[in-house]
Coordinates of C-alpha atoms and ligand atoms in Angstrom, one line a residue:
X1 CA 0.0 0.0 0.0
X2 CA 1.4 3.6 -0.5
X3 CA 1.6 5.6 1.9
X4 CA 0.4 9.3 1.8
X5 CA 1.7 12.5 3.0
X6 CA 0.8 14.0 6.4
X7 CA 0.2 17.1 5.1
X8 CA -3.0 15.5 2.8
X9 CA -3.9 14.0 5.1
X10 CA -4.8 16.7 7.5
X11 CA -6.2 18.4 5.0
X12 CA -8.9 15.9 4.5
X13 CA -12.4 16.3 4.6
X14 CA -13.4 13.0 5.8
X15 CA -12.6 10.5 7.7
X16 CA -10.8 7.5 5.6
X17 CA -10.3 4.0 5.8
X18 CA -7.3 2.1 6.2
X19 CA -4.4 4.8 5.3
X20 CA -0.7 4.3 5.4
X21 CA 1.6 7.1 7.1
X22 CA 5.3 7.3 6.9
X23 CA 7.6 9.7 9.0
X24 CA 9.9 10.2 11.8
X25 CA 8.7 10.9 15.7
X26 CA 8.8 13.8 17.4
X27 CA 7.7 12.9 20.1
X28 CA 5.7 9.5 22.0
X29 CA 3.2 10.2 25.3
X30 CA 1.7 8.2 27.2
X31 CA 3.1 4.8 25.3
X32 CA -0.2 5.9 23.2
X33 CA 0.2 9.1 21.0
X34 CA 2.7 9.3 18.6
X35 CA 3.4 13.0 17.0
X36 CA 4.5 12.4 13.4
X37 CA 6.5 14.3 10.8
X38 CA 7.3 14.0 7.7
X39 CA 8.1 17.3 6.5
X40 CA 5.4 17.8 3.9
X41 CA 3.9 20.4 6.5
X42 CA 4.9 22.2 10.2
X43 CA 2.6 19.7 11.6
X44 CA 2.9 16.4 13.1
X45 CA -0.1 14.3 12.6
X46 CA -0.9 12.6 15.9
X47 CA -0.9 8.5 15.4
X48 CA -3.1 6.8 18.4
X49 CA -1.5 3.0 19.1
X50 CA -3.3 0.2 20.2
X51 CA -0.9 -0.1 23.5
X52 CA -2.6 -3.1 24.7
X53 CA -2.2 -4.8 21.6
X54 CA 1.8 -3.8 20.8
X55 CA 4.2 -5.7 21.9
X56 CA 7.0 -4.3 24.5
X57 CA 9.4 -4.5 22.4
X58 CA 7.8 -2.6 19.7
X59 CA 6.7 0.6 21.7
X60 CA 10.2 0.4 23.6
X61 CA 10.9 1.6 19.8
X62 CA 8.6 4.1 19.5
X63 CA 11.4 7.1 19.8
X64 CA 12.0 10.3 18.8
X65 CA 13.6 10.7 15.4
X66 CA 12.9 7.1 14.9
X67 CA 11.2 6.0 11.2
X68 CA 8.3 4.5 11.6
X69 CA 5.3 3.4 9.2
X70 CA 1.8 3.0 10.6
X71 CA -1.3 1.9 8.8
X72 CA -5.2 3.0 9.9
X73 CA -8.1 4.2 9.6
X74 CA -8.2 8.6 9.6
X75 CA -10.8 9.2 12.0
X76 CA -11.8 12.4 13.8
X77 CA -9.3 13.2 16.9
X78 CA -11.4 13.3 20.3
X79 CA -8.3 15.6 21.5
X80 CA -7.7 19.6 21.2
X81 CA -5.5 20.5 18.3
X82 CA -6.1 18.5 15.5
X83 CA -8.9 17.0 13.2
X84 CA -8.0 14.2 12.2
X85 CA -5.8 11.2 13.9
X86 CA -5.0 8.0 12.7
X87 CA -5.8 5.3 14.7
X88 CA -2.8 2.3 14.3
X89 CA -3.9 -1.1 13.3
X90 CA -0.3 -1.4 12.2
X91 CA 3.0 -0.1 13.2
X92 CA 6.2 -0.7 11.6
X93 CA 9.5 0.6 12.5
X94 CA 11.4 1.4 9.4
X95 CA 14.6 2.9 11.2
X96 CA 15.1 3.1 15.1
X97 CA 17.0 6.4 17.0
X98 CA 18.6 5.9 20.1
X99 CA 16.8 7.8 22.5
X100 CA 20.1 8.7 24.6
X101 CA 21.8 9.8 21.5
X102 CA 19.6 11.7 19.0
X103 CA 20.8 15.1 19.4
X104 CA 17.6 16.8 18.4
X105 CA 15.2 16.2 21.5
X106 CA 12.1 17.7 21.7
X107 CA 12.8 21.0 23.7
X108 CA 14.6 24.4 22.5
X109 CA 17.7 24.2 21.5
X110 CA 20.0 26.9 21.2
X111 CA 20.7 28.0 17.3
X112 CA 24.1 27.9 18.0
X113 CA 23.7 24.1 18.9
X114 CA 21.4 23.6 15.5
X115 CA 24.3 25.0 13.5
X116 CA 26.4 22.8 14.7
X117 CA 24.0 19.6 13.4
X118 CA 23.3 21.2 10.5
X119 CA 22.4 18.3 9.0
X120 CA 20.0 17.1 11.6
X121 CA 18.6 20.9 12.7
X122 CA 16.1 20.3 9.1
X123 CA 13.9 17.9 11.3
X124 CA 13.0 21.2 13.8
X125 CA 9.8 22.4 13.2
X126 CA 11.5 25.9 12.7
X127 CA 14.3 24.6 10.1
X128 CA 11.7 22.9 8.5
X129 CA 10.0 25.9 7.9
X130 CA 12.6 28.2 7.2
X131 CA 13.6 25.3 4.7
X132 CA 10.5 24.8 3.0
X133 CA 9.6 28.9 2.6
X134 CA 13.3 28.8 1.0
X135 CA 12.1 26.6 -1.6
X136 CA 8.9 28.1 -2.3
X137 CA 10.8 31.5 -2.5
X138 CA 12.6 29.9 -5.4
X139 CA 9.9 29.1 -7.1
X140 CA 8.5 32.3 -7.0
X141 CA 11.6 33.4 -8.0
X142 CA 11.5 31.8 -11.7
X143 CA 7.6 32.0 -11.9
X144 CA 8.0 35.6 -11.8
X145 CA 10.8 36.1 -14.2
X146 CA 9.0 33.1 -16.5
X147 CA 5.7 34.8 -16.6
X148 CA 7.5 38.0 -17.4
X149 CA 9.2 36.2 -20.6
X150 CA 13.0 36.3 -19.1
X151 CA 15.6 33.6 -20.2
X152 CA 17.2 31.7 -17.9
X153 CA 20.6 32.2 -18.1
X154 CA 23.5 29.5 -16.7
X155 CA 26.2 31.6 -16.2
X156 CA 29.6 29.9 -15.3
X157 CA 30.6 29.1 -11.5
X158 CA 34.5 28.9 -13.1
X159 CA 35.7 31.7 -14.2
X160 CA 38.2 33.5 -16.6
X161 CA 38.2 36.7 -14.9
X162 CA 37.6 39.0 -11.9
X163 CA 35.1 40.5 -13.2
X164 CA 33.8 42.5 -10.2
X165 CA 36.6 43.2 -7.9
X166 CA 33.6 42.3 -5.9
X167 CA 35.9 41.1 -3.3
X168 CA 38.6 38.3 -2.7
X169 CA 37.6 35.4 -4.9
X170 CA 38.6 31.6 -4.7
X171 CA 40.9 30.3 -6.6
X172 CA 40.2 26.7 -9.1
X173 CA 43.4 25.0 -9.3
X174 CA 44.6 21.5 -10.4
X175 CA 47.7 22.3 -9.8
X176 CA 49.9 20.6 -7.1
X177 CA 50.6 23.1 -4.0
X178 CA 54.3 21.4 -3.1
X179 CA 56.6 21.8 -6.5
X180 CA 54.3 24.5 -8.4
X181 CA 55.2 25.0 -11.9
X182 CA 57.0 28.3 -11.6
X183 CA 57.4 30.6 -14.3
X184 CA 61.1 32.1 -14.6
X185 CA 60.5 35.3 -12.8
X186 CA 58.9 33.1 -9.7
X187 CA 55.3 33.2 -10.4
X188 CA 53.1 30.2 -10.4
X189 CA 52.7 28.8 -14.4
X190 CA 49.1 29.1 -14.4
X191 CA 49.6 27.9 -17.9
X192 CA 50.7 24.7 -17.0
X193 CA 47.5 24.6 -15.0
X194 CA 44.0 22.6 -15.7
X195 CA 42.4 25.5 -18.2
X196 CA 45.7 26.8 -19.4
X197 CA 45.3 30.1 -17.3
X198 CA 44.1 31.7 -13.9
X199 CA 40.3 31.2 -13.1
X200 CA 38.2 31.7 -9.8
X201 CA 34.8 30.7 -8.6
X202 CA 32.6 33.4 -10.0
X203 CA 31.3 36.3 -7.4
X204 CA 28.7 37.4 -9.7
X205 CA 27.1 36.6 -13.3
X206 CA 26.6 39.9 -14.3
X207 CA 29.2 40.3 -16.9
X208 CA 28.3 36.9 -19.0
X209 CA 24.5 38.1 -18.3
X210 CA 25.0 41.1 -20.1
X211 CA 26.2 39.5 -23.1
X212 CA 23.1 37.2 -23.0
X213 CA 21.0 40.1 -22.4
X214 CA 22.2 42.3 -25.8
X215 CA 20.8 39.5 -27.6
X216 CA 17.9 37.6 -25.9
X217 CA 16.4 40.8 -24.7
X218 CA 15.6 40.3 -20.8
X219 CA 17.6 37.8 -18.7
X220 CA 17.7 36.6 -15.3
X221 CA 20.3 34.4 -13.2
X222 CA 20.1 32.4 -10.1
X223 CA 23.0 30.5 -9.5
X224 CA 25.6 30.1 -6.6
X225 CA 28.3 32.5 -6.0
X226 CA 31.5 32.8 -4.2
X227 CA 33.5 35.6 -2.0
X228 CA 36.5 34.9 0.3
X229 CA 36.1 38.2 2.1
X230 CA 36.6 37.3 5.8
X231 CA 33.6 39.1 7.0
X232 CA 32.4 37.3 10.2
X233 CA 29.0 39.2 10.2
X234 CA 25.4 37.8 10.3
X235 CA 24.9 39.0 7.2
X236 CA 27.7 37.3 4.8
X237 CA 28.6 34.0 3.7
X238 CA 31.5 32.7 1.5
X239 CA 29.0 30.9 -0.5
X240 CA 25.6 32.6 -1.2
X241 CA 22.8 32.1 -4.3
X242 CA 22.2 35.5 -6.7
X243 CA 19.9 36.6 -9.0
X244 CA 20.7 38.2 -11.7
X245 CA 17.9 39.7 -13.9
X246 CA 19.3 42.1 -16.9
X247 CA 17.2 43.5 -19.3
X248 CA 18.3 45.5 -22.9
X249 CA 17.2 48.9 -23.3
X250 CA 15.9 49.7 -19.2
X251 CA 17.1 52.6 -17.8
X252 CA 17.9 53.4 -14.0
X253 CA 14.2 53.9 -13.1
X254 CA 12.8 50.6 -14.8
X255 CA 15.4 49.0 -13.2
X256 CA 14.4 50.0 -9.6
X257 CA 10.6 49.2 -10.8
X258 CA 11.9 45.5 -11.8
X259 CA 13.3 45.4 -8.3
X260 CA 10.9 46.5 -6.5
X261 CA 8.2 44.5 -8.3
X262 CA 10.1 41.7 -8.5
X263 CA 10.5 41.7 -4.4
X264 CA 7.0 42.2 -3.8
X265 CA 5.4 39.4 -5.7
X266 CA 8.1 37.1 -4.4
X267 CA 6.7 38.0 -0.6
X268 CA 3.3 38.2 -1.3
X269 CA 3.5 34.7 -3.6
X270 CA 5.7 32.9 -0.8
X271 CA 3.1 34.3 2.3
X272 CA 0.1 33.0 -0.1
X273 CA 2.0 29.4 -0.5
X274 CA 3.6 29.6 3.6
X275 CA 0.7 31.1 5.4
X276 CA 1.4 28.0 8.2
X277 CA 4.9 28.2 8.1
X278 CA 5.4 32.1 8.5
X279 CA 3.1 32.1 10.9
X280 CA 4.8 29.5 13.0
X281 CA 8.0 31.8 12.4
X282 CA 5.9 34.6 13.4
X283 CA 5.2 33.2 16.6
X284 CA 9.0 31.9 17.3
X285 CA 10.2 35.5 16.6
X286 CA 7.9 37.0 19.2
X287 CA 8.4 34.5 21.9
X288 CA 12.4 35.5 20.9
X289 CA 12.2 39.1 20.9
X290 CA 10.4 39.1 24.1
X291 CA 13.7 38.3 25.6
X292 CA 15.6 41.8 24.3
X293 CA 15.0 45.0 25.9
X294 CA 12.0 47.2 24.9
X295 CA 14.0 49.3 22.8
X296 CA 15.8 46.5 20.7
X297 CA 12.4 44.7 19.6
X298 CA 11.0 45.1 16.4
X299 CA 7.5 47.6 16.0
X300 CA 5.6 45.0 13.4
X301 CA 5.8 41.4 13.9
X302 CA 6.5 39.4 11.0
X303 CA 3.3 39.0 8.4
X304 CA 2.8 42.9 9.7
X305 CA 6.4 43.8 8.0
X306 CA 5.9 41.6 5.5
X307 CA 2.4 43.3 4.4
X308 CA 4.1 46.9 5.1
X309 CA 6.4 46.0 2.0
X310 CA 4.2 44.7 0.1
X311 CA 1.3 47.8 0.7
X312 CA 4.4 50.3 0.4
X313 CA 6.5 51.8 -2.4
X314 CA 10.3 51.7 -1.6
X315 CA 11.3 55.0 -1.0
X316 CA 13.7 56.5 -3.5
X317 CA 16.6 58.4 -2.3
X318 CA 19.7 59.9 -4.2
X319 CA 22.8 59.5 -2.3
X320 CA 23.1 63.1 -2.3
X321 CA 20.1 63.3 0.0
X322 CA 21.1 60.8 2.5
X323 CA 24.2 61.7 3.1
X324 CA 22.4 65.0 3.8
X325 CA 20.3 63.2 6.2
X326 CA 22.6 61.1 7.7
X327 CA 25.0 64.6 8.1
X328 CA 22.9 66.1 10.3
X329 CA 21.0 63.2 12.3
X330 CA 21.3 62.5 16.0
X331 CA 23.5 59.7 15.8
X332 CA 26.2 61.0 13.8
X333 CA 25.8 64.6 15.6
X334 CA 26.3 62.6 19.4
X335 CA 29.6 60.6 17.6
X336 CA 27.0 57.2 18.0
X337 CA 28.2 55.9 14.6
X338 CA 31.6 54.1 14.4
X339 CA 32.4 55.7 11.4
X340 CA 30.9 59.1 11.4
X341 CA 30.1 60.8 8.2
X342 CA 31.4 64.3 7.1
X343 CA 31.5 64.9 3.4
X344 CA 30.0 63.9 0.7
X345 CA 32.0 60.7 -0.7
X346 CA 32.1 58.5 2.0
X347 CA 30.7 55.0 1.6
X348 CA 28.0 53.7 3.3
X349 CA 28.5 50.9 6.5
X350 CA 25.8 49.0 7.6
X351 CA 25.5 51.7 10.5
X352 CA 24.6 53.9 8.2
X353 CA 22.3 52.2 6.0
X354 CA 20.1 50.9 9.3
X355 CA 19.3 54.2 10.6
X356 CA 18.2 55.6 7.2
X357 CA 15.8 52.2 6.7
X358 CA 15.1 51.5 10.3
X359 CA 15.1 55.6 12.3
X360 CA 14.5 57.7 9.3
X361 CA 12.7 56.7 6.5
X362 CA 10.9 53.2 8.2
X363 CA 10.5 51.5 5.5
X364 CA 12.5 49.7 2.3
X365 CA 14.8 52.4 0.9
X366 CA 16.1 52.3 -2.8
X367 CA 19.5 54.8 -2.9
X368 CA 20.8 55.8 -6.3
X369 CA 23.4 57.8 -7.8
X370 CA 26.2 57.1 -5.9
X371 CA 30.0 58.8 -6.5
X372 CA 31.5 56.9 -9.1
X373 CA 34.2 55.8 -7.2
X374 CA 32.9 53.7 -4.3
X375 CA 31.7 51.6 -7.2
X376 CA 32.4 49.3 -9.2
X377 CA 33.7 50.0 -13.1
X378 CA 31.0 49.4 -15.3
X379 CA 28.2 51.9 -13.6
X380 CA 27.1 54.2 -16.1
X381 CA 28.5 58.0 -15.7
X382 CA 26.0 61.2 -15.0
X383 CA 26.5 64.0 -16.8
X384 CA 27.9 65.6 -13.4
X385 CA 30.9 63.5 -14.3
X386 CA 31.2 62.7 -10.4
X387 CA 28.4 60.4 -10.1
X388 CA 27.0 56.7 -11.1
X389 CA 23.7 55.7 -12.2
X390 CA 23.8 52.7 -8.9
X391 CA 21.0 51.4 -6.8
X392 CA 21.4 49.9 -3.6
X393 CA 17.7 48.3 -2.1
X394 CA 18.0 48.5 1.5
X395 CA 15.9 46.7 3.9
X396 CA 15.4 46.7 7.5
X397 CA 17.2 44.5 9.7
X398 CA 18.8 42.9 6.3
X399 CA 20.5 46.2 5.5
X400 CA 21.7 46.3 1.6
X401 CA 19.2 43.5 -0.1
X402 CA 19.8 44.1 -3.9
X403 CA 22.6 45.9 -5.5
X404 CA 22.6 47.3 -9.0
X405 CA 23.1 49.8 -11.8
X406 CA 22.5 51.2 -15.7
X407 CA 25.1 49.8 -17.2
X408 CA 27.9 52.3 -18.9
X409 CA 26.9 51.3 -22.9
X410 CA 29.3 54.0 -24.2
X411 CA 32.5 52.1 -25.3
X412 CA 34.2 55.2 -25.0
X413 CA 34.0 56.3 -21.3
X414 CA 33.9 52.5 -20.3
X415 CA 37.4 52.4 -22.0
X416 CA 38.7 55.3 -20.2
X417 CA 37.3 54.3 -16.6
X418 CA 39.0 50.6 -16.9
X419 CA 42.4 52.3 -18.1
X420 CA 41.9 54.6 -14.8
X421 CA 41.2 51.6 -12.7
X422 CA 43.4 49.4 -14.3
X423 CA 41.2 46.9 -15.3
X424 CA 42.6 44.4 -17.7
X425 CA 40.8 45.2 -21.1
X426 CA 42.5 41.8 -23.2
X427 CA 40.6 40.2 -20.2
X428 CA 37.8 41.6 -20.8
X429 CA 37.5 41.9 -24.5
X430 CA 34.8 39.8 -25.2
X431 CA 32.7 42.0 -22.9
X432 CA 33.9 45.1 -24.5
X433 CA 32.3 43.3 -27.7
X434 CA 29.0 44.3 -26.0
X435 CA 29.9 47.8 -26.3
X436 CA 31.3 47.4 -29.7
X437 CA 28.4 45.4 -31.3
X438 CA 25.3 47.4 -31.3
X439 CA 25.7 48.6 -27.8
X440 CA 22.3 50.6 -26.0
X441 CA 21.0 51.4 -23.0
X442 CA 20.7 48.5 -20.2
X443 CA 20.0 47.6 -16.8
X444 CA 20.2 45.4 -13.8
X445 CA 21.0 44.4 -10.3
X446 CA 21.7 41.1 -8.2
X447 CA 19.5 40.7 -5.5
X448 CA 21.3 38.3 -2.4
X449 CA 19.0 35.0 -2.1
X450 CA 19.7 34.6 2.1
X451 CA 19.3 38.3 2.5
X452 CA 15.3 37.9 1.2
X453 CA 15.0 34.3 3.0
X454 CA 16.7 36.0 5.8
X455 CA 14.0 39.0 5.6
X456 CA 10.8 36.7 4.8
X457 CA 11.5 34.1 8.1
X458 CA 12.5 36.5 10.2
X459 CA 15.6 34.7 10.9
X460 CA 18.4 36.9 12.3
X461 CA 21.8 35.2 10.8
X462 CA 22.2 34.4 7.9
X463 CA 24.1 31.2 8.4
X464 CA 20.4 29.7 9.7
X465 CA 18.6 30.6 5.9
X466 CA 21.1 28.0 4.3
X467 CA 21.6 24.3 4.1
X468 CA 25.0 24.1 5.3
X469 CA 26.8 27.9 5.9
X470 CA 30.3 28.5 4.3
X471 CA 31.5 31.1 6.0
X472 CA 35.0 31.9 7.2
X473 CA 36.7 29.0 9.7
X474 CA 33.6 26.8 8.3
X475 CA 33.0 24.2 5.6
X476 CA 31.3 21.2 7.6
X477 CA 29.3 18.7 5.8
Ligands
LIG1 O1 26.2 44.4 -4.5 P1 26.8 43.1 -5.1 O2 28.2 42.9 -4.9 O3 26.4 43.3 -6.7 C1 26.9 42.5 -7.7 O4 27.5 41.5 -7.5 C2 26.4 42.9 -9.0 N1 27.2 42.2 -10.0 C3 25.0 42.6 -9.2 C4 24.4 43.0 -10.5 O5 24.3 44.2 -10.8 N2 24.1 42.1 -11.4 O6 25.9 41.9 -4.7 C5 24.6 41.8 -4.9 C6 23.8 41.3 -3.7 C7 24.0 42.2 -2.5 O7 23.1 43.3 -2.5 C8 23.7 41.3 -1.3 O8 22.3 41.1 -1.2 C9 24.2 40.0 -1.8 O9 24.4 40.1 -3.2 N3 25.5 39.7 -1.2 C10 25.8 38.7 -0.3 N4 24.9 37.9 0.3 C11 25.5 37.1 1.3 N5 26.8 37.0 1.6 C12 27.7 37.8 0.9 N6 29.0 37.7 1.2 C13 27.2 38.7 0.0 N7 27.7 39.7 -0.8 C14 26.7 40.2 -1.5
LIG2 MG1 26.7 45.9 -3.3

């Protein structure tokens, strides 16, 4: 007989002969009620045994995390807090758990302690959750560039070139570290190596999506991506998914309506798809926050924050602007920041960002038109000559969600900023093509996967909105 999933049947309308359940145990009361989960929904479907009819040795079995089978009829529960039950005419223990030694035992555990089982932390109800809206989120994610007619673009996880100077990248090598082929001035002979030169996991798709773009029209990546900066925050990993959407012939402002869009129907898809799981999350971030002082907790609980960005447009902000802000705000007047801000120029810290989302504005901020040189080479130039047409989304809590620009199409000045910055054009030459090759207008940004998952659950570090975290001191499993 097959077995079918918890999660249908809760949702039945009747009661049902003679069904077939497969899972793993939460928890066993009473040597009578069994809680069981398989992870096609938050809850556990409760699972009534026949105690006087089951062997010793059987319910001696009956343990958390063990895999069991159980076949019955779905009848209406008698007890609070669910519909249905299945009362056991047959139980079956497909793999048993050693009560002494399962690690994840039904109580809270600390999410420093989940981390370190990350590969058992996916059977708690609030890793299944977290795991499950991830997934969903993806979805969204393609359904809403799919509907829109974007291509899907593969871009490559090895790559050629550093294309972003997006921070440190990771080499690929296949070459042995002890007796190196050495070039005669000393360097290693990268020619001697696997591809015949240097190449690096990719931190971004961007420059290969662009080529794509100038050709299919609208383009979108999603893809993993790679950075060896050693930032220790709850915000960063060293491996992280992107995406990547690029579209021919948008400007600045169609570009921060794609983002914005693009965000919204990804929440509001996810909370139609989640409503059990976020609210479950919901209800673990209140009973969390209630342990921080008055002053630290957030003003909206979660589905309220969610709905504010969804019932909200971003607010749009030049850099100009907030530096004027953030010049003459409490914080920065009282020395609070840790790196205060006098002129126009400086770059933006987290610090900074925060109290223009969070304090000042209170809800998701888009800043544009930052000074050309905090960013990176391929922003396209104002006519002040001092600024770049480059977004930044900024969210509370998450800080900077989505980072893009309008691309520089002009050959010319792109030419001239890589000779100022040094930038490698034989490198890049087949991106230069672009510009060569019936070059125009064109747009896009990469928006950081965790960063939304990390904003949707209401999760507050990062390293808990990912399978396994890479970050630095940390490649387990
Ligand atoms: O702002 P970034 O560096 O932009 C780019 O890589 C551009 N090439 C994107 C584009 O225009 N196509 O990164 C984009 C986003 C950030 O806004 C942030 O959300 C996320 O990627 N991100 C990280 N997420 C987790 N861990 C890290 N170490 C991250 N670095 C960036
Ligand atoms: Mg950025």
């Amino acid at each position: 007989m097959k077995h079918t999933k918890v999660k249908d049947l809760l949702n039945s309308t009747r009661s049902l002969h003679e069904v077939k359940a497969k899972g793993w145990v939460r928890t066993f009361r009473n040597n009578q009620f069994i809680a069981l989960n398989d992870g096609s929904t938050l809850h556990n479907i409760q699972c009534v045994v026949d105690f006087e009819n089951t062997p010793d040795e059987t319910l001696k079995r009956i343990t958390t995390g063990a895999a069991i089978a159980v076949t019955g009829d779905l009848v209406e529960s008698q007890g609070a807090g669910q519909k249905f039950e299945i009362k056991v005419k047959h139980l079956e223990i497909l793999g048993d758990s050693d009560p002494d030694k399962f690690p994840m035992q039904p109580k809270k555990h600390s999410l420093e302690f989940l981390r370190e089982n990350a590969h058992l932390r996916v059977r708690t109800n609030a890793f299944g959750a977290i795991m499950r809206v991830r997934s969903v989120l993806s979805f969204a994610v393609h359904q809403y560039f799919q509907e829109k007619g974007f291509v899907y673009v593969n871009t490559p996880i090895i790559t050629g070139s550093d294309a972003e100077g997006a921070g440190e990248m990771f080499k690929v090598t296949a070459l042995p570290f002890d007796n190196t082929p050495r070039t005669e001035d000393g360097k290693v002979d990268y020619s001697e190596d696997f591809f015949g030169k240097e190449t690096n996991l990719t931190v971004s798709g961007q420059l290969e999506g662009e080529t794509f773009a100038m050709a299919l029209g609208q383009i979108y990546t999603f893809g993993p991506t790679f950075r060896a900066e050693n930032s220790n925050t709850s915000r960063h990993l060293a491996e992280f998914w992107m995406i990547e959407p690029e579209v021919a012939f948008n400007d600045l402002d169609d570009n921060m309506d794609l983002a914005e869009d693009f965000i919204q129907y990804v929440i509001r898809y996810t909370m139609e798809k989640c409503a059990d799981d976020l609210k479950f999350l919901e209800t673990r971030l209140l009973d969390e926050e209630k342990a921080k002082p008055q002053a630290e907790r957030s003003e909206l609980a979660l589905l309220e924050k969610l709905n504010f960005v969804l019932e909200n447009n971003f607010k749009r902000v030049s850099y100009t602007e907030a530096i004027d802000i953030l010049r003459n705000c409490k914080p920065n007047k009282n020395k609070k920041f840790k790196y205060p801000i006098d002129e126009w120029g400086a770059d933006l810290q987290s610090e900074h960002e925060r109290y223009l989302v969070e304090k000042h504005f209170k809800c998701p901020v888009i800043l544009f038109d930052y000074p050309a040189n905090i960013k990176a080479f391929y922003m396209r130039l104002n006519e002040d000559g001092k600024t770049v047409r480059a977004m930044d989304v900024l969210f509370p809590q998450i800080g900077e969600m989505v980072g893009g620009s309008q691309r520089e199409e002009r050959y010319d000045v792109l030419v001239e900023k890589m000779d100022a910055l040094g930038i490698d054009k034989e490198e890049l030459n087949w991106y230069l093509d672009t510009r060569r090759f019936g070059s125009a207008v064109h747009s896009g940004f990469g928006l950081g996967f965790e960063r939304l998952v990390l904003f949707v659950t209401g999760m507050s570090n990062i390293r808990d909105v990912i399978p396994f975290p890479r970050t630095p001191g940390n490649a387990e499993f």
